[in-house]
Coordinates of C-alpha atoms in Angstrom, one line a residue:
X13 CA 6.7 -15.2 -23.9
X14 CA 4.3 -12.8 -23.9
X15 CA 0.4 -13.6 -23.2
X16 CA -1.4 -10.3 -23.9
X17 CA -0.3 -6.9 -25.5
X18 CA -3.1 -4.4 -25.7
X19 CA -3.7 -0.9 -24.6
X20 CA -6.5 1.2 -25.2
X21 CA -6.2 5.1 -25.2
X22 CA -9.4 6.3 -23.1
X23 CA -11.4 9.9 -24.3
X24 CA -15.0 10.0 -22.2
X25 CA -16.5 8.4 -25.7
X26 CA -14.1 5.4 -25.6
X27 CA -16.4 3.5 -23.0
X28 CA -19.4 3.5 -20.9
X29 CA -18.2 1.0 -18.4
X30 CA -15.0 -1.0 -18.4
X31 CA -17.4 -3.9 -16.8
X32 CA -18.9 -4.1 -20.3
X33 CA -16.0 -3.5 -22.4
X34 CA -12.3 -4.7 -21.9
X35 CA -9.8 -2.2 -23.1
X36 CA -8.5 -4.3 -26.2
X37 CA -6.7 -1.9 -28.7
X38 CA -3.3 -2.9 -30.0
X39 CA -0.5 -0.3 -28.9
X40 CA 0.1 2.1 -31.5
X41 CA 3.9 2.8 -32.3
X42 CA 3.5 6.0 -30.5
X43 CA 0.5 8.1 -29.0
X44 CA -0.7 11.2 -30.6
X45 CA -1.1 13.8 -27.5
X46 CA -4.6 14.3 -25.8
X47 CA -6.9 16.9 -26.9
X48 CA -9.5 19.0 -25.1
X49 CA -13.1 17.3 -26.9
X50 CA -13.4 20.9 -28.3
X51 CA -11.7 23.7 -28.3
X52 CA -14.9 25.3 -28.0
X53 CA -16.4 23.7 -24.5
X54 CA -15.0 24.8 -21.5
X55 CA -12.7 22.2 -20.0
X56 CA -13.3 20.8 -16.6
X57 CA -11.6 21.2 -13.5
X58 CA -10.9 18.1 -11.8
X59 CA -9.4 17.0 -7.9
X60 CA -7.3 14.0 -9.7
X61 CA -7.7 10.2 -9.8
X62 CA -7.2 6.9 -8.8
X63 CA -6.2 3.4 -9.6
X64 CA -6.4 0.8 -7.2
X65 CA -6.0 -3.2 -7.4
X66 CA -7.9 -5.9 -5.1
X67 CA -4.8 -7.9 -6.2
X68 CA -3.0 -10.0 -8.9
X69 CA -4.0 -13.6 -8.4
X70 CA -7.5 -15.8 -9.3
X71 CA -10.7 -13.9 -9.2
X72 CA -13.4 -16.2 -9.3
X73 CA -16.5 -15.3 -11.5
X74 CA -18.7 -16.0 -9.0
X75 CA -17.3 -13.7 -6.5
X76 CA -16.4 -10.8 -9.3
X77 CA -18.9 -8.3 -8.4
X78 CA -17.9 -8.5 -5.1
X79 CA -14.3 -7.5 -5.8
X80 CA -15.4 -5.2 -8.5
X81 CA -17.5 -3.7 -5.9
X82 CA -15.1 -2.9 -3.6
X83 CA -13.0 -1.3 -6.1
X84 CA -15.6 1.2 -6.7
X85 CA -16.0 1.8 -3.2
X86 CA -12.4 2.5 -2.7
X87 CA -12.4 4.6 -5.9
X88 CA -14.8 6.7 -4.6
X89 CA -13.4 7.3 -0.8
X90 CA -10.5 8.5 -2.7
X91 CA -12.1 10.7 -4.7
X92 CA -14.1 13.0 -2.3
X93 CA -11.6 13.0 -0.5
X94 CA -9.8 14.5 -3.3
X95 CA -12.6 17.0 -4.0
X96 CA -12.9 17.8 -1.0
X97 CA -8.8 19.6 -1.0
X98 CA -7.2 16.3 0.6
X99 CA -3.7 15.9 -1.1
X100 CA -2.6 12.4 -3.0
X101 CA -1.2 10.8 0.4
X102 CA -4.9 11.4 2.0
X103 CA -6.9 10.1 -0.7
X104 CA -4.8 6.5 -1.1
X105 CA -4.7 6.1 2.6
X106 CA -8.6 6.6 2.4
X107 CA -8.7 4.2 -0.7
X108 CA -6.5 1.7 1.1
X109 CA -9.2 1.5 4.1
X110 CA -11.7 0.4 2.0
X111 CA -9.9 -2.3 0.2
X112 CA -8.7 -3.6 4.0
X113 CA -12.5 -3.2 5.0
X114 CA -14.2 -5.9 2.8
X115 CA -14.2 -9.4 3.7
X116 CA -13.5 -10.1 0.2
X117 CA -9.8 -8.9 0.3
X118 CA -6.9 -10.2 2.0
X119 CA -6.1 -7.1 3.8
X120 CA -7.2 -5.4 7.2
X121 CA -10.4 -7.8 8.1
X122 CA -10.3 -11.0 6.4
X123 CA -6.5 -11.7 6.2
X124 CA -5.0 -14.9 5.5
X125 CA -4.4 -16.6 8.9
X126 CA -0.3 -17.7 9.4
X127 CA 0.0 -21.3 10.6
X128 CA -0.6 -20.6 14.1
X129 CA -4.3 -19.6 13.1
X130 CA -3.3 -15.8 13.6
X131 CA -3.4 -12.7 11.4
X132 CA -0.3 -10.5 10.3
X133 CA -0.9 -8.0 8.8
X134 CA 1.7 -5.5 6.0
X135 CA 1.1 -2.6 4.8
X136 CA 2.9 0.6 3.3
X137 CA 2.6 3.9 1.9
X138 CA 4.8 6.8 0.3
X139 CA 4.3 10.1 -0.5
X140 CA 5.5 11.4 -4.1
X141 CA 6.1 14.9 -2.7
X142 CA 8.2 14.6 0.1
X143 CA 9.5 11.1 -0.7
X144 CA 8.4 9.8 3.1
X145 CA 7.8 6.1 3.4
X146 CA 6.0 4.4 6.2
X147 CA 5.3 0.8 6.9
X148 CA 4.6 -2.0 9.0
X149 CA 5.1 -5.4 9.2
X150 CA 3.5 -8.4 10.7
X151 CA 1.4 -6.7 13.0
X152 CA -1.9 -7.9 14.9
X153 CA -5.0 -6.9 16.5
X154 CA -5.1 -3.4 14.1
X155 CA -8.3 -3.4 11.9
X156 CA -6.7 -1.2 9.3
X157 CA -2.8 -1.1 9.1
X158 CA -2.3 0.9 6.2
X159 CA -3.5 4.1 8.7
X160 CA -0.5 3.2 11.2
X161 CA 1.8 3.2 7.9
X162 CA 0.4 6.5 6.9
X163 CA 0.5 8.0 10.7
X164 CA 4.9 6.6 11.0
X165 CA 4.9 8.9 7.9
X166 CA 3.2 11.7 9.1
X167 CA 5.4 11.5 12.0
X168 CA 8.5 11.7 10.0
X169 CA 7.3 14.5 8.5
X170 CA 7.5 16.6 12.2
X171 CA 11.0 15.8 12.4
X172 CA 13.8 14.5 15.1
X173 CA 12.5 13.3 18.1
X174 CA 13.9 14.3 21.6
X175 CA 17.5 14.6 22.0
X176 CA 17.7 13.7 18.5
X177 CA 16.4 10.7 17.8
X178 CA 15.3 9.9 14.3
X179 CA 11.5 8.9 13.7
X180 CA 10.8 5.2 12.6
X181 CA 9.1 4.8 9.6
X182 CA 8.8 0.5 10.0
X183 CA 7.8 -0.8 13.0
X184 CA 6.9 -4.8 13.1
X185 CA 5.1 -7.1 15.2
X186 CA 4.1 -5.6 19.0
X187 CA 6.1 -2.8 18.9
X188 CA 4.2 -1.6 15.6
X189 CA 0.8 -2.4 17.6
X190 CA 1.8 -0.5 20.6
X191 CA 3.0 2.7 18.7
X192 CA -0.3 2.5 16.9
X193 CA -2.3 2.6 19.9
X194 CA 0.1 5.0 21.5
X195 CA -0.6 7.4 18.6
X196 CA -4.3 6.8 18.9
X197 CA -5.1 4.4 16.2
X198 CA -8.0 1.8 18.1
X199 CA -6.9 -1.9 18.3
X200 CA -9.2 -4.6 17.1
X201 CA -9.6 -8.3 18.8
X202 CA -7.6 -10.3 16.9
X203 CA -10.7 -12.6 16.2
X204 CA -12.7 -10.1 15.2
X205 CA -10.0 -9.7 12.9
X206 CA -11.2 -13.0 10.9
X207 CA -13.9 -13.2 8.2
X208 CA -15.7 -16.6 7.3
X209 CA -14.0 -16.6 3.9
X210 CA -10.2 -16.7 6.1
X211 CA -11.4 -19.1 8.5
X212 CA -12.5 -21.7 6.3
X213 CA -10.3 -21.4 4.4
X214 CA -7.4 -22.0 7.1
X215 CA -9.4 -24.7 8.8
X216 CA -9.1 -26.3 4.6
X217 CA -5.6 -25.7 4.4
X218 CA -4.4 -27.1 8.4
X219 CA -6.7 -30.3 7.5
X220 CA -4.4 -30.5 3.8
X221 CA -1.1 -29.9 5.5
X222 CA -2.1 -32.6 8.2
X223 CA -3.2 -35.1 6.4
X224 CA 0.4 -34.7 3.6
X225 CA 2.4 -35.3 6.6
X226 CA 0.4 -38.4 7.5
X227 CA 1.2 -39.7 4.1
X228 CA 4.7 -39.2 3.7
X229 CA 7.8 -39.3 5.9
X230 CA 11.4 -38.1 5.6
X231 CA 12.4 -36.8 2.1
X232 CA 9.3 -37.8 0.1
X233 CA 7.5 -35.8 3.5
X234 CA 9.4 -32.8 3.1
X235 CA 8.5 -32.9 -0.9
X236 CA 5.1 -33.6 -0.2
X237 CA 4.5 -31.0 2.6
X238 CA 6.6 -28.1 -0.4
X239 CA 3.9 -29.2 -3.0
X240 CA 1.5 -28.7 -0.4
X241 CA 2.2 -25.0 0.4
X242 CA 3.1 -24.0 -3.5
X243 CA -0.4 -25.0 -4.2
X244 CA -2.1 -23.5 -1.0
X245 CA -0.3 -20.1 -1.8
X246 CA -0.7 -20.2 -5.4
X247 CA -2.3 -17.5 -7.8
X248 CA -5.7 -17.7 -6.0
X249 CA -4.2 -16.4 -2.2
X250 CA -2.1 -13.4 -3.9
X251 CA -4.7 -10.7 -3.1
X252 CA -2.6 -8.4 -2.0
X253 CA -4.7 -4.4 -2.5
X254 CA -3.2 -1.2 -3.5
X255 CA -3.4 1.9 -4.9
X256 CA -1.9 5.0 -6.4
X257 CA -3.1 8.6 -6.8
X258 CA -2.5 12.0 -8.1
X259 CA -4.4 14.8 -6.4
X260 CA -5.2 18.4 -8.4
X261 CA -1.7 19.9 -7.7
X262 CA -0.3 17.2 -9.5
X263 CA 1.7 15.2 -6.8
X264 CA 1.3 11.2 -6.4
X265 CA 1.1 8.4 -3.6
X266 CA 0.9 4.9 -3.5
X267 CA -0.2 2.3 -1.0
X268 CA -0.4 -1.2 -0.1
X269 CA -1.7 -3.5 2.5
X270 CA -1.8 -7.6 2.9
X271 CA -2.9 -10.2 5.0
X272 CA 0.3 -12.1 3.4
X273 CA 0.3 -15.9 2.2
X274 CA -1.7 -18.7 3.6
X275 CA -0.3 -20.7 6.2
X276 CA 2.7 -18.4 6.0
X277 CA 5.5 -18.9 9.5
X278 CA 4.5 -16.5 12.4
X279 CA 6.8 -13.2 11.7
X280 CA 6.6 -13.5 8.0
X281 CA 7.1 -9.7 6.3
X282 CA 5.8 -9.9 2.2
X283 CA 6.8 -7.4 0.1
X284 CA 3.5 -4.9 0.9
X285 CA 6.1 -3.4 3.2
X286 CA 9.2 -3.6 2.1
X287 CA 10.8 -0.3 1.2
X288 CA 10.6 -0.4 -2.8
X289 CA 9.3 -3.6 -3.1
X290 CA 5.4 -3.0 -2.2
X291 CA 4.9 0.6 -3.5
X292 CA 6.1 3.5 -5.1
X293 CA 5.3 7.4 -5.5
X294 CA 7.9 9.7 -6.6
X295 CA 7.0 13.6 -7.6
X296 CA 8.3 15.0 -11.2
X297 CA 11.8 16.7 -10.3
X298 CA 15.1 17.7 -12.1
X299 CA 15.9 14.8 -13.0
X300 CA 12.5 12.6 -13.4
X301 CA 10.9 14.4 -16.2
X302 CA 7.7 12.3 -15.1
X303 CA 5.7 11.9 -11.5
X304 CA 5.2 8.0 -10.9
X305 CA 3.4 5.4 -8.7
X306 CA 3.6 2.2 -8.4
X307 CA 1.6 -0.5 -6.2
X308 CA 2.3 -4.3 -6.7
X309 CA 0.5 -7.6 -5.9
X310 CA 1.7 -11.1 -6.0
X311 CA 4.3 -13.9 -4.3
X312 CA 6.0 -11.2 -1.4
X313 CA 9.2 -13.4 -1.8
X314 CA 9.3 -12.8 -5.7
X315 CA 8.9 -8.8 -5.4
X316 CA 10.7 -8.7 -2.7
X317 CA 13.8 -10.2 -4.4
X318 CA 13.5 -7.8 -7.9
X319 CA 12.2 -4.8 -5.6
X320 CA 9.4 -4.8 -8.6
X321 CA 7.8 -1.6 -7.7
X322 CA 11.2 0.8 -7.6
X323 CA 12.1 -1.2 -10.9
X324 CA 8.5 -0.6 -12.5
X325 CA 9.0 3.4 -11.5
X326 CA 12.5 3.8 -12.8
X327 CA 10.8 2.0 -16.0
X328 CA 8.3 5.3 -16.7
X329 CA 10.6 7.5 -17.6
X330 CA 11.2 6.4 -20.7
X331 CA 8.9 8.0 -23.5
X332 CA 6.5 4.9 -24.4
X333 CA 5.2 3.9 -21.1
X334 CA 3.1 0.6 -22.4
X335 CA 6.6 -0.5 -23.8
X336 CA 8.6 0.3 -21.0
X337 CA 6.5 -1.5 -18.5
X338 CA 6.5 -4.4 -20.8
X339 CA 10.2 -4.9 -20.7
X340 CA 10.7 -4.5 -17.1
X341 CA 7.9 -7.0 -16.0
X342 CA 9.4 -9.1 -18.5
X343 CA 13.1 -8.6 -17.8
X344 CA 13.4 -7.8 -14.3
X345 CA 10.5 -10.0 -13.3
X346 CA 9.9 -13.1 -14.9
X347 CA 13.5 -13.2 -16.9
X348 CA 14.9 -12.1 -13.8
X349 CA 18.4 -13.7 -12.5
X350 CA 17.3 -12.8 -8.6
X351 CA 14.7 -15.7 -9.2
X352 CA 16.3 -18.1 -11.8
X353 CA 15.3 -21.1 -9.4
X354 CA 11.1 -20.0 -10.0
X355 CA 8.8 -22.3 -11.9
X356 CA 6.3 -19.5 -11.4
X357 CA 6.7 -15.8 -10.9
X358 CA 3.4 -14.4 -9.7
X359 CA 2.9 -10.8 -9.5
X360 CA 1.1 -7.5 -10.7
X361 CA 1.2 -4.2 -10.4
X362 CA -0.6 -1.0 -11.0
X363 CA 1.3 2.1 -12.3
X364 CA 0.2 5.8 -12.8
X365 CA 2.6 8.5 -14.1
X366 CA 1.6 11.8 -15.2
X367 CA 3.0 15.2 -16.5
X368 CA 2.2 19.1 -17.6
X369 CA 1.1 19.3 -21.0
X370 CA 3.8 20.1 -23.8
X371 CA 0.8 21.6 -25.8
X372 CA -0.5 24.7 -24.5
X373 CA -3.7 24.4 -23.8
X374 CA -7.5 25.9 -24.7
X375 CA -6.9 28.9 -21.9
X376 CA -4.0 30.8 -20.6
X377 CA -5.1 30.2 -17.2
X378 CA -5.5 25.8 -17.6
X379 CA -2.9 23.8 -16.5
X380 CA -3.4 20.3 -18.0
X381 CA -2.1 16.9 -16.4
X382 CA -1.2 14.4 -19.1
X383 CA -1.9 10.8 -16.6
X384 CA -1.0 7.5 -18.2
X385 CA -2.0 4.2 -16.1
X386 CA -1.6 1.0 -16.6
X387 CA -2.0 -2.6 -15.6
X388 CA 0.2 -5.8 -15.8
X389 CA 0.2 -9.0 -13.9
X390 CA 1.7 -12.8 -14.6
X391 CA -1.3 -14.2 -12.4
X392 CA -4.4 -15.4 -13.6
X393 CA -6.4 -12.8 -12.9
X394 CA -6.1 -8.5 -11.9
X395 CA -9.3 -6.7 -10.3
X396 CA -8.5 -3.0 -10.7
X397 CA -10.8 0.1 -10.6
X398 CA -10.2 4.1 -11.8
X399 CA -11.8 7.4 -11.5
X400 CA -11.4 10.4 -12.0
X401 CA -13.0 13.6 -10.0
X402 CA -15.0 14.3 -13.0
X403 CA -16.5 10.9 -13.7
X404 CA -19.5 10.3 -11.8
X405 CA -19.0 6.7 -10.9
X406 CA -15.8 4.4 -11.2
X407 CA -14.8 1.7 -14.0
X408 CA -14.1 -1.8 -13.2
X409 CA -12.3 -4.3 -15.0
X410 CA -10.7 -8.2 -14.0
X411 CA -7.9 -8.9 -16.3
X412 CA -7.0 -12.4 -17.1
X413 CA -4.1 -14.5 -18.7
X414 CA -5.7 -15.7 -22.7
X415 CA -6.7 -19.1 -22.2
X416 CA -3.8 -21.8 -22.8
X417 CA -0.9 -19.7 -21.3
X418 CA 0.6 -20.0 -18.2
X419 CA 0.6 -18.4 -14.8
X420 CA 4.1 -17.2 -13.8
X421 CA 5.7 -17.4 -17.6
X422 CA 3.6 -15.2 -19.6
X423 CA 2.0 -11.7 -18.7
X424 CA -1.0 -9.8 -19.3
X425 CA -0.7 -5.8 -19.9
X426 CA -3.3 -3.3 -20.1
X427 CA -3.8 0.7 -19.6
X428 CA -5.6 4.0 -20.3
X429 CA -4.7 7.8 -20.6
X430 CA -6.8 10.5 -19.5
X431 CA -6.1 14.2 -18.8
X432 CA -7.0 16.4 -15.9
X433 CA -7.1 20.2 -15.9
X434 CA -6.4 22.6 -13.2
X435 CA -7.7 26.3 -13.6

């Protein structure tokens, strides 16, 4: 079943603000290709853009400018860092701090403590260009783990170590610490680490799971004490954050960073760093005919089991991207075999693809960038913000399920176009 359809082609015109209007077109049978406003005005030259998520589970109205807040933030970190010459891999780390910055998120500061009342922390990133992945996993007492993901790539990028040794591009737990602060990346107290928001909500949970296994005692116990975590690590704790870029010469990236489930075991890994499973970001070549990037949100176990993001990617090279995301959140997602045993399947992701313009364009010496994003999720809820370089402020927008479906068996599937130039 299918909760929501609609996708809205975006010119500057189309909308003021996404806050005040929700893209709702239907999807046409096939898009007509984006014009210049006028062959007459000059085009603009643009450093790229950015989508980014604050994560695919419940976001509460009363806490929605707050998330849609920090989605303009991170929109904008991205994008002077764009204009100011950084390449796609900058700007998304750069984006990615932001996101793990706000006590709002569960990312960086303000993650989800594990059942020993500590944080863990995952995070990846991958650069479209040279195809470099770097992650970590479960790893404490770093205030922003996405930058130790980005620096195990950057690494890679140099080469063999001495006498040979290949670079690591996923480090877990304290080794993943101690290479960060090895490489120069500060460490942060671990309880510094904790926002009010986390800790209550913790100190909520531990008095829940206490109080079920007080109640209940060999099989009905183990029942109760299940129940008890599906509902503590339902839709609303899925806030995984993410993003995906494409800078001016046309290449992509894709992050993403989480503070994991609540209550989750000590040593727990979600899918923000699994390789293919958390993000995505793969340059045009030979034989992609499009450059993608991917970032997901949702149940780590569930992505992790349909590598979702890899799936999503190999999805966008077919020729209608609305459709061909549609099937594969719907096929390899919720119909998938790898999770046949789910009630639920809770997840979202963004994805941007671009390519050159078949039609030549106004001037001999533009290059234009045909970019395609879009937004899908079988949560309640999806905060997720854009820009552009040429916009002078960022959209927001908070997608939800229709009323009346349900969470887990029914999806919800926006997205935009836009075009970029490059003199």
């Amino acid at each position: 079943m299918i909760g929501l359809s609609s996708y809205a082609g975006v010119m500057e015109s189309l909308m003021n603000s996404a806050e005040e209007q929700q893209p709702s077109s239907p999807l046409a049978n096939s898009w007509s290709k984006i014009q210049e406003s006028s062959k007459n005005q000059k085009p603009k030259c643009v450093g790229g853009f950015v989508l980014v998520h604050a994560g695919a589970g419940y976001h509460s109205e009363s806490k929605a400018k707050e998330y849609k807040h920090v989605c303009k933030r991170a929109c904008q970190r991205a994008v002077d860092r764009l204009k100011a010459g950084a390449l796609a891999v900058e700007a998304v780390a750069a984006a990615l701090v932001e996101l793990e910055d706000s006590p709002f998120t569960n990312a960086g500061m303000g993650s989800n403590l594990n059942l020993s009342g500590e944080i863990e922390c995952d995070a990846s990133i991958m650069d479209g260009k040279s195809l470099h992945y770097g992650a970590v996993g479960a790893i404490s007492g770093i205030k922003n783990p996405v930058l130790v993901a980005n620096r195990l790539l950057s690494e890679a990028q140099k080469g063999k170590l001495s006498a040979g040794r290949i670079p690591p591009c996923f480090l877990v737990g304290r080794g993943a610490h101690d290479w960060a602060v090895s490489h120069g990346i500060p460490p942060c107290p671990s309880e510094k680490m904790a926002s009010k928001f986390s800790l209550s909500a913790y100190k909520r949970n531990k008095r829940k799971m206490e109080l079920a296994e007080k109640i209940d005692t060999g099989h009905n116990h183990t029942k109760k004490r299940r129940q008890s975590s599906e509902n503590e690590n339902g839709s609303g704790c899925l806030d995984t954050v993410g993003a995906v870029v494409i800078d001016l010469e046309g290449n992509v990236a894709a992050a993403v960073s989480s503070g994991g489930l609540a209550m989750k075991h000590p040593g727990r890994v979600g899918q923000a760093a699994h390789y293919g499973c958390g993000c995505w970001a793969e340059n045009a070549c030979s034989m992609n005919s499009h450059s993608t990037a991917v970032s997901t949100s949702g149940c780590g176990e569930h992505l992790i089991r349909t590598m979702l993001a890899r799936e999503c990617s190999a999805a966008m090279q077919s020729e209608d991207a609305h459709q061909a995301l549609l099937e594969a959140m719907q096929n390899k997602f919720i119909s998938s075999p790898f999770l046949a045993g789910e009630d639920r399947v809770l997840g979202g992701v963004i994805v941007l693809r671009c390519c050159r313009c078949v039609e030549p364009p106004p001037s001999q010496n533009i290059q234009g960038i045909l970019v395609e994003f879009l937004w899908s999720h079988t949560t309640e809820s999806m905060c997720v913000g854009y820009m552009s370089a040429q916009d002078s402020r960022a959209k927001t927008h908070i997608s939800r399920l229709p009323p009346g479906t349900i969470p887990g068996q029914c999806l919800a599937i926006e997205g935009e176009k836009s075009s970029l130039c490059k003199p």
